[in-house]
Structure formats: C-alpha cells, structure tokens
Coordinates of C-alpha atoms in Angstrom, one line a residue:
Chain A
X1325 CA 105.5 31.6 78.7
X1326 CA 105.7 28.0 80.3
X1327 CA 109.4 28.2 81.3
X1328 CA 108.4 31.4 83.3
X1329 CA 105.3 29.9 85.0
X1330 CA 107.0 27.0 85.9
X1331 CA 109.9 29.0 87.5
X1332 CA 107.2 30.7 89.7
X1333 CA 105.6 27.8 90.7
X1334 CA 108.9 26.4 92.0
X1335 CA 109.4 29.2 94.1
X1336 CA 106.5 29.8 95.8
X1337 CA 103.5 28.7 94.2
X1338 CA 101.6 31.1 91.4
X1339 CA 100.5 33.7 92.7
X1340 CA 96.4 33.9 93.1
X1341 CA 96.7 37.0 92.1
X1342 CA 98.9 38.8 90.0
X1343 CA 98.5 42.6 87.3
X1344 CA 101.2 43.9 85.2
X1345 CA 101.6 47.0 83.9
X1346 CA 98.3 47.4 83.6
X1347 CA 96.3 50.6 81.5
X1348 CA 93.1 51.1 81.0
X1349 CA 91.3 54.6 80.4
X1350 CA 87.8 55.6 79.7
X1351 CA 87.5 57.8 76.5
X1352 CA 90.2 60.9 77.1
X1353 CA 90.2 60.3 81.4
X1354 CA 93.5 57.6 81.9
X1355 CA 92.7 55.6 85.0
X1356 CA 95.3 52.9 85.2
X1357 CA 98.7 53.6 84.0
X1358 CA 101.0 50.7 84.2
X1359 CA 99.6 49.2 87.3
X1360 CA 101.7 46.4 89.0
X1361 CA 100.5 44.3 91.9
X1362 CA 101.1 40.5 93.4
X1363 CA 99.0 38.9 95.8
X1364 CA 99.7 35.8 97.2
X1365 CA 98.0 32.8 98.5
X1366 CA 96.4 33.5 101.5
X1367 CA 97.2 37.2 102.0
X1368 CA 95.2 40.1 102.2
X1369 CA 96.5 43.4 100.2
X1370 CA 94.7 46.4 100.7
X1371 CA 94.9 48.5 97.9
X1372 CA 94.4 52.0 99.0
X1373 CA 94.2 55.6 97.7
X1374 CA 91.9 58.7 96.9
X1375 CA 88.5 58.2 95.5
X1376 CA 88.2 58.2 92.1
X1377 CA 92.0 57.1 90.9
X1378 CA 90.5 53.8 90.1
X1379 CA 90.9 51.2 92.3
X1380 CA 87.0 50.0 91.7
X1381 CA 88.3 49.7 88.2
X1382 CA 91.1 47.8 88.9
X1383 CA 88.9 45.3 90.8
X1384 CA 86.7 44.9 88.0
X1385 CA 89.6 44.6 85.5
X1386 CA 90.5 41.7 87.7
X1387 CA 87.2 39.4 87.3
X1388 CA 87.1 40.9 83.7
X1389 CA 84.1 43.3 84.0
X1390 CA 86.3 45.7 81.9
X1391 CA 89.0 44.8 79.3
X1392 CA 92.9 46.6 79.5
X1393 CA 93.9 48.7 76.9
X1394 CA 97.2 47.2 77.9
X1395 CA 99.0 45.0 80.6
X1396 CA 98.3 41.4 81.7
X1397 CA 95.7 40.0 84.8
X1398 CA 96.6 36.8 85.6
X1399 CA 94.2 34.9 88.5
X1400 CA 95.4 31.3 89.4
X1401 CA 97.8 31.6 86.5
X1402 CA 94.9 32.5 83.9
X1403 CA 95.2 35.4 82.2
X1404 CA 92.2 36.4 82.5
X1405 CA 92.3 39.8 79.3
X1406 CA 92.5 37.1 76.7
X1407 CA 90.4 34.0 78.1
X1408 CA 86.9 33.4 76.1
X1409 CA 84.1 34.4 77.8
X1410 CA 83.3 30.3 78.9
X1411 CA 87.2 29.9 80.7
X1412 CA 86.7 33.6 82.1
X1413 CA 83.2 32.2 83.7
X1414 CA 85.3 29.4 85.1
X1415 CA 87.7 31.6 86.9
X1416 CA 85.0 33.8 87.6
X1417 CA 83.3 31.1 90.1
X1418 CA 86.4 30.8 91.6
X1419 CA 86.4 34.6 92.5
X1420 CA 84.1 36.3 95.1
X1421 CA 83.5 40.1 94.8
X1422 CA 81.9 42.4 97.5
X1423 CA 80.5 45.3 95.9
X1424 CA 80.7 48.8 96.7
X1425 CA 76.9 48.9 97.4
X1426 CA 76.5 45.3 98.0
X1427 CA 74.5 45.1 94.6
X1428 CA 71.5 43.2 95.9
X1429 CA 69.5 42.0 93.6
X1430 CA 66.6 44.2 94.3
X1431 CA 63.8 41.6 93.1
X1432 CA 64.9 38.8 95.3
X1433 CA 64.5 38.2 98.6
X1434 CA 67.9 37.7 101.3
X1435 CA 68.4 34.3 100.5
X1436 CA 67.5 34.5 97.0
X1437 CA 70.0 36.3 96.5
X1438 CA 72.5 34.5 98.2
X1439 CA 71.0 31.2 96.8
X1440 CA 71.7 32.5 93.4
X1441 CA 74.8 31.6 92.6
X1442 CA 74.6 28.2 94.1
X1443 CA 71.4 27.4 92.2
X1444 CA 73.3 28.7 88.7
X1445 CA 76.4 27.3 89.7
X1446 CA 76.3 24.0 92.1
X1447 CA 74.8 20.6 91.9
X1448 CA 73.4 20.7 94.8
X1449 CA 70.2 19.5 95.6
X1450 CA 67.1 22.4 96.7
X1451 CA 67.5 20.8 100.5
X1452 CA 71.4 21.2 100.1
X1453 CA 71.0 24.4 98.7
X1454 CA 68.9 25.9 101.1
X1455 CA 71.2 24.5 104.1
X1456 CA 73.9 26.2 102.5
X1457 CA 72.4 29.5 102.5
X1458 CA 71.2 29.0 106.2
X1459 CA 74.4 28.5 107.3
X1460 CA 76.2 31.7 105.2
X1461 CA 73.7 33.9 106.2
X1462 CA 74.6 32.8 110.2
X1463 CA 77.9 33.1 109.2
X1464 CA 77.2 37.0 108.6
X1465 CA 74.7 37.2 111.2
X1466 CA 71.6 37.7 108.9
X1467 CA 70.0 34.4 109.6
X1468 CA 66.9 36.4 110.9
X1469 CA 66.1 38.4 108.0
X1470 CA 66.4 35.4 105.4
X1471 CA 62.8 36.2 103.9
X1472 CA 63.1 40.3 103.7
X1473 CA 63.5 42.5 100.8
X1474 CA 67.2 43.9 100.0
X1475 CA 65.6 47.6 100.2
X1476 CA 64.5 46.5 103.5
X1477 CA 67.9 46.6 105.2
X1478 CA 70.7 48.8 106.3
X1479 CA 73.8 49.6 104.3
X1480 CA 75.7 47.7 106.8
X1481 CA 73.4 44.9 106.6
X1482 CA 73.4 44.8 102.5
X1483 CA 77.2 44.4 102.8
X1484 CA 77.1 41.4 105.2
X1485 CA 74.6 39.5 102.5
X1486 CA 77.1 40.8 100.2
X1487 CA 79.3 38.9 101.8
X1488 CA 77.5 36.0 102.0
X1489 CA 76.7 35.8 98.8
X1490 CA 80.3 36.5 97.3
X1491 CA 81.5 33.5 99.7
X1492 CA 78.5 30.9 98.3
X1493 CA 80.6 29.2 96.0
X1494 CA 83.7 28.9 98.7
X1495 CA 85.8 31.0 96.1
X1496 CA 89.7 31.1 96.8
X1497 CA 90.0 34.8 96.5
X1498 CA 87.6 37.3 97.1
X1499 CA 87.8 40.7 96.2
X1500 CA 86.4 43.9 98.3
X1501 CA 85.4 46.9 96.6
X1502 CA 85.1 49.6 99.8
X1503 CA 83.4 47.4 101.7
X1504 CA 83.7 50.0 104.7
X1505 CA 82.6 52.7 102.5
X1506 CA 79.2 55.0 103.5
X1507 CA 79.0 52.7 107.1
X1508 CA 79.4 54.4 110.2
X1509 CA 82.5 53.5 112.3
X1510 CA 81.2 51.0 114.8
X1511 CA 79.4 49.0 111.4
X1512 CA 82.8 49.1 109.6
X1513 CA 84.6 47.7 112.3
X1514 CA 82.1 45.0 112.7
X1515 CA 82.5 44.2 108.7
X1516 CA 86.4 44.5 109.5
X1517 CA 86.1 42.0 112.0
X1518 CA 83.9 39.9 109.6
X1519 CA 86.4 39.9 107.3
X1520 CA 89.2 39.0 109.5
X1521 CA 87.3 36.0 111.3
X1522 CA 86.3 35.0 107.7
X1523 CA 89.6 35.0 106.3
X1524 CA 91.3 33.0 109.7
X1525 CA 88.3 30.6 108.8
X1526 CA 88.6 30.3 105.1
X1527 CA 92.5 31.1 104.4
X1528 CA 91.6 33.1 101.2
X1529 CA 93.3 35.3 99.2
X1530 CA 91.5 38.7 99.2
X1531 CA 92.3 42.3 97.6
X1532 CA 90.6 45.2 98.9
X1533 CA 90.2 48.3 97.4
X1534 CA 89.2 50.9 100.6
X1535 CA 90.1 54.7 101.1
X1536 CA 89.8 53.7 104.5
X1537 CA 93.2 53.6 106.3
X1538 CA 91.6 52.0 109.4
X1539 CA 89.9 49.2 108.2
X1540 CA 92.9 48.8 105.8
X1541 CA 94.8 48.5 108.4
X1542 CA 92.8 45.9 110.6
X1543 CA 92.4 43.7 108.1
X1544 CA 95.9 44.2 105.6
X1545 CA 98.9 42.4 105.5
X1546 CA 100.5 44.6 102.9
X1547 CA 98.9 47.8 101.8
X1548 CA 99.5 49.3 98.0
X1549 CA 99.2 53.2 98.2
X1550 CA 97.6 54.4 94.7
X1551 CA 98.2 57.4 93.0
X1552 CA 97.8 58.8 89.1
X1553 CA 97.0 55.1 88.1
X1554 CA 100.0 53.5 89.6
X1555 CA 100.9 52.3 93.1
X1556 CA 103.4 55.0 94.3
X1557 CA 104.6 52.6 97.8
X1558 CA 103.4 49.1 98.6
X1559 CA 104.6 47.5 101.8
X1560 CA 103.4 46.5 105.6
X1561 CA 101.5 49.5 107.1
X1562 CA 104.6 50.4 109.4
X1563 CA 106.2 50.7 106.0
X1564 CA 104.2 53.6 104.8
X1565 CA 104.4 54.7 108.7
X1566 CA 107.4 55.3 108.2
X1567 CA 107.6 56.8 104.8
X1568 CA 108.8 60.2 104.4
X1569 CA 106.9 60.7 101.0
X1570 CA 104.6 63.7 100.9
X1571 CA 101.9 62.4 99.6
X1572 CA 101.8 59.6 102.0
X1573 CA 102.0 61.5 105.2
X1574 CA 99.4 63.2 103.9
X1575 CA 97.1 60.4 103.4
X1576 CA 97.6 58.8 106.7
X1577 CA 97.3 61.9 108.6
X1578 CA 94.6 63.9 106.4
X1579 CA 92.3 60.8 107.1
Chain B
X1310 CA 73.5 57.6 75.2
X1311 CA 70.2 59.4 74.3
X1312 CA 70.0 58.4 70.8
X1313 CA 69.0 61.2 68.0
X1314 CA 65.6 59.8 68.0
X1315 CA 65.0 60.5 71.5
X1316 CA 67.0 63.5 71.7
X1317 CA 65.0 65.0 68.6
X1318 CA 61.7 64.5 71.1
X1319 CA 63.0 65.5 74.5
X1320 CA 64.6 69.0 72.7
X1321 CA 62.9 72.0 74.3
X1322 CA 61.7 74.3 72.2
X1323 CA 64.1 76.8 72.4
X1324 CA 66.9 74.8 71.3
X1325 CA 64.7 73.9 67.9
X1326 CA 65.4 77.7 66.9
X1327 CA 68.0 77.2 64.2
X1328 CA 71.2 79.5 65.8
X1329 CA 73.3 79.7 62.3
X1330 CA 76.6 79.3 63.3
X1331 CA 76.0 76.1 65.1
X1332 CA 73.6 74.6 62.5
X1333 CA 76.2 72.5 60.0
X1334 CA 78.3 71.3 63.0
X1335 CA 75.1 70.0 64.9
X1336 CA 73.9 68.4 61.9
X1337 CA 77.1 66.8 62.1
X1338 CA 77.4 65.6 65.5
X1339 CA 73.3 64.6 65.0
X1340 CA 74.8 62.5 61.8
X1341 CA 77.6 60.9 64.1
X1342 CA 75.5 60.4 67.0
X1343 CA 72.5 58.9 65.1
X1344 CA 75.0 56.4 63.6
X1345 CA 76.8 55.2 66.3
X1346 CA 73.4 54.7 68.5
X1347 CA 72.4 52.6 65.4
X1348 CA 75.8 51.0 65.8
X1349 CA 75.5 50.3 69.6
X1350 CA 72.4 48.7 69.0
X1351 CA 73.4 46.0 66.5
X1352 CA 76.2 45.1 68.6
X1353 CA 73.9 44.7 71.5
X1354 CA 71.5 42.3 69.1
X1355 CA 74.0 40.5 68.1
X1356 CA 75.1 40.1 71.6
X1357 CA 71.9 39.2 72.8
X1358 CA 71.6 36.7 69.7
X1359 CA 74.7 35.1 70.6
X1360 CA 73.3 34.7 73.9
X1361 CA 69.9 33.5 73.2
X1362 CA 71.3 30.5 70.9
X1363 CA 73.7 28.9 72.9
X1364 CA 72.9 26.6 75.9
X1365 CA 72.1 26.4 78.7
X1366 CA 68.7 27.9 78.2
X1367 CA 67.2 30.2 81.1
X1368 CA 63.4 28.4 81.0
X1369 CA 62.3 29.4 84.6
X1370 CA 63.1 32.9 84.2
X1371 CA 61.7 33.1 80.7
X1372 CA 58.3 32.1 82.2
X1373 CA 58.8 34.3 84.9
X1374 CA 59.1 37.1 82.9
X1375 CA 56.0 35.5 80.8
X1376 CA 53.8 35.2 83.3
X1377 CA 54.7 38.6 84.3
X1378 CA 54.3 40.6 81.1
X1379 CA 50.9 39.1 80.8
X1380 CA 49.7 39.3 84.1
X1381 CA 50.5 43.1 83.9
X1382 CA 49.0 43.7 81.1
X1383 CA 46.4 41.9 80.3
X1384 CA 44.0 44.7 82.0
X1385 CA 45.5 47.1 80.0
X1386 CA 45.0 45.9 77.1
X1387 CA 41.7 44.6 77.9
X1388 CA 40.6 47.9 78.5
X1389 CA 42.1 49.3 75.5
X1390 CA 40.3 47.0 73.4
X1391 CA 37.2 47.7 74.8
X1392 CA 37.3 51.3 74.4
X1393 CA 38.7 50.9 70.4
X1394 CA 35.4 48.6 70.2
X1395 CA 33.4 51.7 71.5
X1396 CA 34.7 54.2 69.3
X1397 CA 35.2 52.6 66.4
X1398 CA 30.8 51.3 66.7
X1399 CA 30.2 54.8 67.8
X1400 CA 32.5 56.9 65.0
X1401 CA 31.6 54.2 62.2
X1402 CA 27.7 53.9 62.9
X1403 CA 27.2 57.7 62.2
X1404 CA 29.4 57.4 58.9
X1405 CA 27.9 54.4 57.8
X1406 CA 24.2 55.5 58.2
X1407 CA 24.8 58.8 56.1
X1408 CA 26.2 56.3 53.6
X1409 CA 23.4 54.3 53.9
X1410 CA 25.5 51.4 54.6
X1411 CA 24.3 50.6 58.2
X1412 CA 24.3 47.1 57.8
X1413 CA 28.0 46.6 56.9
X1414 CA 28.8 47.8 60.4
X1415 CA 29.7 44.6 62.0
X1416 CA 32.0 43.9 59.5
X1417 CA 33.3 47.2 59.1
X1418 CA 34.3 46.8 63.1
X1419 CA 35.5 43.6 63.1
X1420 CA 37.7 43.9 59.7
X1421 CA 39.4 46.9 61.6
X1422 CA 39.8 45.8 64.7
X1423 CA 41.7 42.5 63.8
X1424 CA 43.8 43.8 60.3
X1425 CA 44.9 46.9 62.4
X1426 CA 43.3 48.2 65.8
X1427 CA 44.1 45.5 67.3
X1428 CA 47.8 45.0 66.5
X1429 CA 48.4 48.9 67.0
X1430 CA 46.7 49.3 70.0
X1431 CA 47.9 46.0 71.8
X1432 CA 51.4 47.0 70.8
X1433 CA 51.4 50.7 71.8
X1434 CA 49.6 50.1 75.7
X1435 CA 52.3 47.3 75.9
X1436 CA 55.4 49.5 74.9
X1437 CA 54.2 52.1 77.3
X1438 CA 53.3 49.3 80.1
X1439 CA 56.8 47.2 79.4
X1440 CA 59.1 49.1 78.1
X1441 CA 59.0 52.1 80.9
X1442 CA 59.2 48.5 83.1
X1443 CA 62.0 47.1 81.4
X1444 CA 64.3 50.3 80.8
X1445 CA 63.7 51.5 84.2
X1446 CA 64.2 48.1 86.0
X1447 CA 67.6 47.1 83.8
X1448 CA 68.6 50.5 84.1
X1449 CA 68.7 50.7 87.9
X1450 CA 70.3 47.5 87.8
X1451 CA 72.7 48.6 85.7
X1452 CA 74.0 51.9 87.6
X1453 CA 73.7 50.0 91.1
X1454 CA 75.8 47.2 89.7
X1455 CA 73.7 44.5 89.9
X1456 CA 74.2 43.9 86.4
X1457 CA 78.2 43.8 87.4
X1458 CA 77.6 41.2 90.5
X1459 CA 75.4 39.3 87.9
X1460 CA 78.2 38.7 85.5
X1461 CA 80.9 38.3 88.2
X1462 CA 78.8 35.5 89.7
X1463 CA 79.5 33.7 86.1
X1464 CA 76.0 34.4 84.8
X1465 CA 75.8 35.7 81.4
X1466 CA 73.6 38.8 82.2
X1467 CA 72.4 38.6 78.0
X1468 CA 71.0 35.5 78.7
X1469 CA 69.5 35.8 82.0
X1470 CA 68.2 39.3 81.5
X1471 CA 67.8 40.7 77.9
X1472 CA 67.2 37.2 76.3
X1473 CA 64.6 36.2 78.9
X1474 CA 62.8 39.5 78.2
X1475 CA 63.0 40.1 74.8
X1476 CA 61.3 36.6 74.2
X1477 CA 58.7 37.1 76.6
X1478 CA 57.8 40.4 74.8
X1479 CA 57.7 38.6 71.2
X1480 CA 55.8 35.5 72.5
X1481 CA 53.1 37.6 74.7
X1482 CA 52.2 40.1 72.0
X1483 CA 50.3 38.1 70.1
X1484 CA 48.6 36.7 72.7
X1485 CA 47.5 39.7 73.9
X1486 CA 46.0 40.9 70.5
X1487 CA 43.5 38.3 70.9
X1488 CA 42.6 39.7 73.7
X1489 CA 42.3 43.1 72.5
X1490 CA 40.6 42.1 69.3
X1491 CA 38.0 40.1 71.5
X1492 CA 37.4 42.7 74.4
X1493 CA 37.2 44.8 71.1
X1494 CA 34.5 43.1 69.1
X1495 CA 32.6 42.7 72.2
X1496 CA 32.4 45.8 73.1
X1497 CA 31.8 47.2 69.7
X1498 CA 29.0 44.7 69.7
X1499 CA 27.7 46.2 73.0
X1500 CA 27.6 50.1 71.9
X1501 CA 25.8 49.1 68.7
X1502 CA 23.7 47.0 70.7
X1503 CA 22.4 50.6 72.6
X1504 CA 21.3 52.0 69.1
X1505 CA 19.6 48.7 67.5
X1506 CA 18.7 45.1 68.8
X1507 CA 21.1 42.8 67.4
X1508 CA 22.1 39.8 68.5
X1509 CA 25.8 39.5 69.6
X1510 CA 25.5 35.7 67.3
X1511 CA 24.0 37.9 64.4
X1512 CA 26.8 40.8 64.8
X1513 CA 29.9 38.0 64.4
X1514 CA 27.9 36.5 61.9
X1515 CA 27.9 39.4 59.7
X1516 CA 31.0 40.4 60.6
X1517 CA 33.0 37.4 60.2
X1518 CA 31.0 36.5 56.9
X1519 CA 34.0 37.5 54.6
X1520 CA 36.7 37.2 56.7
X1521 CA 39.3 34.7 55.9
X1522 CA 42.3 33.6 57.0
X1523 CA 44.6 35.6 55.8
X1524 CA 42.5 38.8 57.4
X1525 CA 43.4 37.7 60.5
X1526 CA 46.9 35.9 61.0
X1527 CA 49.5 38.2 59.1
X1528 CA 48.2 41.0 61.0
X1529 CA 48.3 39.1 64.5
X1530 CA 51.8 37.3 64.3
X1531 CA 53.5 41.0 63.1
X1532 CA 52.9 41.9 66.6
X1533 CA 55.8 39.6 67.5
X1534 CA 57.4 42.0 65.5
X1535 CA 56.1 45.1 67.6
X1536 CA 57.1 42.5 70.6
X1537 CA 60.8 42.5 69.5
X1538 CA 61.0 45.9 69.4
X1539 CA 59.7 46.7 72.2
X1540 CA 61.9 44.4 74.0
X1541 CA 65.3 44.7 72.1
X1542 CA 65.0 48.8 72.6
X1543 CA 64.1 49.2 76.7
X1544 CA 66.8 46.6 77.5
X1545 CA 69.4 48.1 74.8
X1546 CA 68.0 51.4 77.2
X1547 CA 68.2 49.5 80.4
X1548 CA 71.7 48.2 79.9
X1549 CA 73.3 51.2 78.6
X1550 CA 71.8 53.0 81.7
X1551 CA 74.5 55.8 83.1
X1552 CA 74.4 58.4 86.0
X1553 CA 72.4 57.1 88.9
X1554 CA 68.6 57.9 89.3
X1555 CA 68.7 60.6 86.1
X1556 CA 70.0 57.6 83.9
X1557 CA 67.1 55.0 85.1
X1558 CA 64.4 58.1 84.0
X1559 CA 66.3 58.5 80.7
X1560 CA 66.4 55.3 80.0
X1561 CA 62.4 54.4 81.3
X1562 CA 61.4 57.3 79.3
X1563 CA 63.5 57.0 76.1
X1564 CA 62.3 52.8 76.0
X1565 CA 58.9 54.4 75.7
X1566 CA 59.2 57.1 73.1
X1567 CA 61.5 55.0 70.7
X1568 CA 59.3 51.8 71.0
X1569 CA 56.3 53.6 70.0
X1570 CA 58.1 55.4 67.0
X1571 CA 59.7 52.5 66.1
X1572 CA 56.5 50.3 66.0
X1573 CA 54.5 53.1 64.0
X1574 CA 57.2 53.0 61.8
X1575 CA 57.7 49.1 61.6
X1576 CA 53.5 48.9 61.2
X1577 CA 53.9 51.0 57.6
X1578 CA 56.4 48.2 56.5
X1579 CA 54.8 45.4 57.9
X1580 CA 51.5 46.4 56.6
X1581 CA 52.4 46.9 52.8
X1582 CA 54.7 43.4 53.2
X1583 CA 51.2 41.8 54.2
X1584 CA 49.2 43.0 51.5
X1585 CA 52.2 42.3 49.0
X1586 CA 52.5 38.9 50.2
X1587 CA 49.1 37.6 51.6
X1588 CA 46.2 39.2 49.4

C-alpha cells in the first residue's frame, strides 16, 4: 500500500515500529487478540501487564521469532510476517533485543559473546572488533570481567552484557523483554538508569515489555496497559494515573 | 515431544499392563504421535538441509565442533576397542580350539572387528558420548533462549548449530573406527599373545591374508551413516527442547536411546545393502 506509506511518511516519518491487529495463539491458549501498537522514532513505550498475557510473545513476534496467525508487524516500514528469511535477517541487525534472562551464550566468554554479532555481522577488522567490545562493555560497566564465564556472574550483571551485546551492532530500536525482572530493586534501578543514559546517548527507539510499573515508569514515555491479548489503555503514565478503570487501579496499586 | 520410540522405553511397567478400555484409543494417539514425530523430524532435515547448502559456510565452528567430538572421544573409543579386541581373542580362541581351527584366529578377529565390531561399537560409545552432549547442550540453549538471541542476532541458528554438528558427527565417525579397529586388533593380538608366542607381524599377517578391499571400506564409511544419525536426532532433541531443566534431561536422554535404536536398526540395512552390492 504505497499511497498509504507515503501518506505516513509525510506526516511524521514511518513509524520504527508499528503492530496491527495482531493474533497469535499457541495450540487452544489465544495470546494476542488483535493487538495494536505504534512506536515512534525515538520513544520509549513500555508495554505493561500481568505475567503470562503475552507480552514476551509480542516481542518476539516483532523480530519474527514467531509468525501471526493474523495482523501485520511492520519495523522501519518492513513488514516483517511476510519478509524471506534473508530481508527478515536484514531488519533483524537493525533490531537489538534484551532477553528476559539475558541469554548468554553459555560457552563463550563476556566478550565473546558480545563480540558475536560484530564478528557474524561487521567488517570490521579483529583489532576493531575487539575495541568495540571494550568500549560496550565500559559502557555497561563490565569492562572488568571481559574474560569470565556467563555462569560466573549475577543476574543483574547478565543483563548489562545483555545489553551490551543487543547494542553491538548500534541497532535503531531495541527491544526489552523484562529487563528488571528477578533483580533486586537497587539492581533494577541501576539497569533503569542504564537504559535511560543509553537511550539520551543513542536516541533509539525501544519497546519494553516489564510488569514492573516502576521501572516502566522511569524509563516510559507512553505506557500500553495489556490485558486478554489486547492493550486495554495506552497513554503517558499520569494518563493511567488518572484512569478510573478497575483493572488499572488495580495494577498500579496491587504492585 | 517424546517421540513413540522413546516413550515406548521410558514407560514404567505399570502402564505396559493393557487397561482395556483405554487400549484402541492409545493405539490411536501412539499412531498419531509416532507420525507426526516422524513428521517433525523431516521438516527439521529438510530445514537443516536447506541450511547446510546455502552460503555462507560456518568453517570455524565446524572444526570447532570437529576437534571437539574427537578430542572427547577418542579415549572412549579407544578403550572400547581394546576391550572388543580382548573378548573377541578370549571368546573366539576357546571356540576355535574345540573346532580345531586355532590357527584361523587372527583372521577370525580381524575380519570381525573391521566388517562389524568396529562400526557397532565406535557408533554406539559415540551416540552415548555425543548425543547426551548434543541434546543436552542444544536443549539448554533452547529453553534459556539462547537459541532465540541467536536468531535475533541474524544468525541462522541451522546453520551455526545443527549443520555444524551434524557434519562433525558424519565426518568423525569414520575416523574414529580406525581407531577402534586398530586399538582392537592390537589388543586382540595382545590377549592371544598371553596364551601362545606370536608375533604381532605374524598375527596381521594371517589375519589380513584374505582381506580385501571391499572387507574393509563399505563397512567403515556406513558409519557416516551411524554419524548422521546420531547427529540429526540429539539436535532434532536439543532444538525441540521444552520445560526448563526436565526438558534438557528429556531431550539428553531421549538423543541417546533413539540413536542407539536407530543405528542398530540402520546396521541391519546397511549391512545386507553391503553384501548385496560389494561381495
């Protein structure tokens, strides 16, 4: 739909992000029914809601880990459900994605791992390469533990290579699946302030999927309130403040 | 997905006991299950084929996993030879002597170890070695989404993963039959060596006398056979891991016990192919 593109592009630019009624379900268990979300350049949407009503999916749906049963994912304009697996790779590069468990890999040391995708990925020379990594892992403060094992470090510490390593390729969006989840509170607001200082540094465009209403609140500038695979109120945080919905009150409160 | 196969072995015995009512609507579900795990698994190879043909080709990590394979088992199998030399010198001797046919031992060893000992042997230490290695490492890389962060780094995890692998298995295997057929023969040479004084140059004299060609390369390249398998099945395992630490043991254990049944049952094939083509 060219004429449609084109009239979004006049306006404001096409949106980095952008999912329409979106389904997907696993077997007989719906997930996603008729999701709709925009994110644009530059802004950070929290996407929040109770565990389990897919908003890990909806992350992975995203970067096309899974494919819809329905609905459209379009990142940079690219939508993504329909591109062959070489194009999807392409946008893929662009995209950075913090996982739940920072998903080390196990065999590789620190900056292996964050060294991976530049040495798949970027011409770079091994001297280049290496620089690179030095300076992402000072960027998360893990300089020290370059050489270690992932099983050697903290939770917290996992996420900030994590990080690192979803940032190696200086991707324009960046995706954050509960990157606060399982930390204690003084380590999450150290990873929220990483991601704030990263994002005032960087300018991306970053979703992040949390059940966390603090750190969605640090780091949001419009938060998406999820509930039976749909977003039931999407808005600034003093928008769901002020909401007099019952299951929203709840959610802000009961957490 | 357990796969009838594997869920056939792992059933305790008290399911085993035939309850009527249930029996034509399990038969049913076994029918459906066994098909669609059969199903799974060509999709997977023909995943994993696509893969493996198209460029750019994963060299560093396909020696990597080379070098690894052999380095871990080469001891294994070492020993295993040895020990199948033993036996077979010790078991054979007794027969042969009340046969009067002592002095066809070295042949009788040798002939076995590299038509069939070998092969079997090589390939079962391996699949229990490997595949446990395999299924178990893909498989906790699959449930703590490493697999996931592979892919979403652009990096086709086929490829750099099950391709890798399941080459390394098919190019190793016959490399580590020589090594089980000579550890073999040596040894076997060694135990008949304590019960009469023959030269180790006299013993592969004899026993290679007859040999030809054709004794001894059919039955060493089918272990790239035995090599695929073993490979294809722990990373189909691996990467269909589910359910945290419970699905990594499932899927160690279930690489182990299919690639063992499947390479007995792949050697009865590839046996009567050999004799049908090569003798």
């Amino acid at each position: 739909m060219p004429s449609k593109d084109a009239e979004a592009n006049s306006k404001k630019g096409t949106p980095p992000v952008r999912v329409e009624a979106l389904s997907k379900s696993f077997g007989t268990q719906v997930v996603l029914k008729g999701i709709s979300l925009e994110v644009g350049r530059g802004e950070t949407v929290s996407v929040l809601g109770r565990s389990g009503t897919g908003k890990s999916v909806l992350l992975k749906l995203i970067i096309g880990l899974h494919k819809p049963d329905s609905g459209s994912i379009r990142v940079n304009g690219e939508e993504v459900t329909k591109l062959p697996l070489k194009e999807l790779n392409e946008v893929r590069k662009k995209v950075g994605f913090l996982f739940q468990q920072a998903a080390l890999y196990d065999s590789l040391t620190i900056k292996e791992n964050v060294g991976f995708p530049l040495r798949r990925h970027s011409r770079m020379s091994d001297e280049e390469s290496r620089k690179r990594v030095r300076e992402l892992l000072a960027s998360v403060g893990m300089e020290k533990d370059a050489h270690k094992l992932p099983g050697e470090l903290s939770g917290g510490m996992q996420k900030r290579v994590g990080l690192a390593r979803a940032l190696a390729l200086e991707p324009e969006i960046i995706l954050f699946d509960e990157p606060t989840a399982g930390l204690d509170p003084i380590t999450a607001a150290e990873i929220d302030d990483l991601i704030l200082r990263l994002q005032k540094e960087r300018h991306m465009t970053s979703v992040v999927v949390t059940h966390d209403i603090h750190s969605a609140r640090a780091v949001s500038d419009r938060v998406a309130l999820m509930r039976d695979g749909q977003v039931l109120i999407e808005g600034t945080f003093e928008d769901l403040q002020k909401s007099r919905d019952p299951f929203v009150m709840q959610f802000l409160d009961g957490s | 997905m357990t796969g009838t196969f594997a869920f056939i072995l792992t059933m305790p015995y008290s399911e085993m006991q035939v309850d009527q009512t249930k029996t034509f609507s399990d038969i049913g579900n076994w029918l459906v299950e066994f098909f669609e795990w059969f199903g799974h698994l060509a999709l997977f190879c023909g995943r994993l084929i696509r893969s493996a043909v198209t460029p750019p080709y994963e060299i560093r990590e396909f020696v990597h996993q080379f070098d690894e394979l052999g380095s871990k088992s080469l001891p294994l199998v070492a020993l295993a030879g040895a020990a199948t030399g033993i036996v077979l010198t010790l078991s054979t001797r007794d027969s042969l002597i009340r046969f009067g046919a002592k002095s066809f031992l070295p042949a009788v060893v040798i002939f076995s170890i590299i038509k069939e000992s070998g092969p079997i042997i090589t390939a079962l230490v391996v699949s229990g070695r490997a595949a446990a290695g395999i299924g178990a490492e893909l498989g906790a890389m699959k449930v703590t989404e490493q697999v996931d962060a592979m892919e979403a780094s652009a990096v086709n995890p086929y490829k750099f993963l099950v391709a890798t692998r399941v080459l390394a298995c098919m190019l190793m295997l016959p490399l580590l039959t020589l090594v089980t057929d000579f550890f073999g023969i040596l040894m076997g040479w060694v135990a008949n060596r304590a019960a009469e004084p023959i030269s180790l140059q006299l013993f592969i004299h004899a026993g290679f006398k007859n040999v030809t060609f054709n004794d001894f390369l059919p039955p060493t390249l089918k272990t790239i056979v035995f090599g695929l398998l073993i490979g294809v099945i722990s990373c189909f395992q691996g990467m269909n891991a589910r359910g945290g630490t419970q699905g990594v043991e499932r899927a160690a254990t279930n690489s182990v016990v299919l690639a063992s049944l499947f390479i007995i049952l792949a050697d009865v094939l590839l046996v009567r192919l050999i004799l049908v083509f090569f003798s």
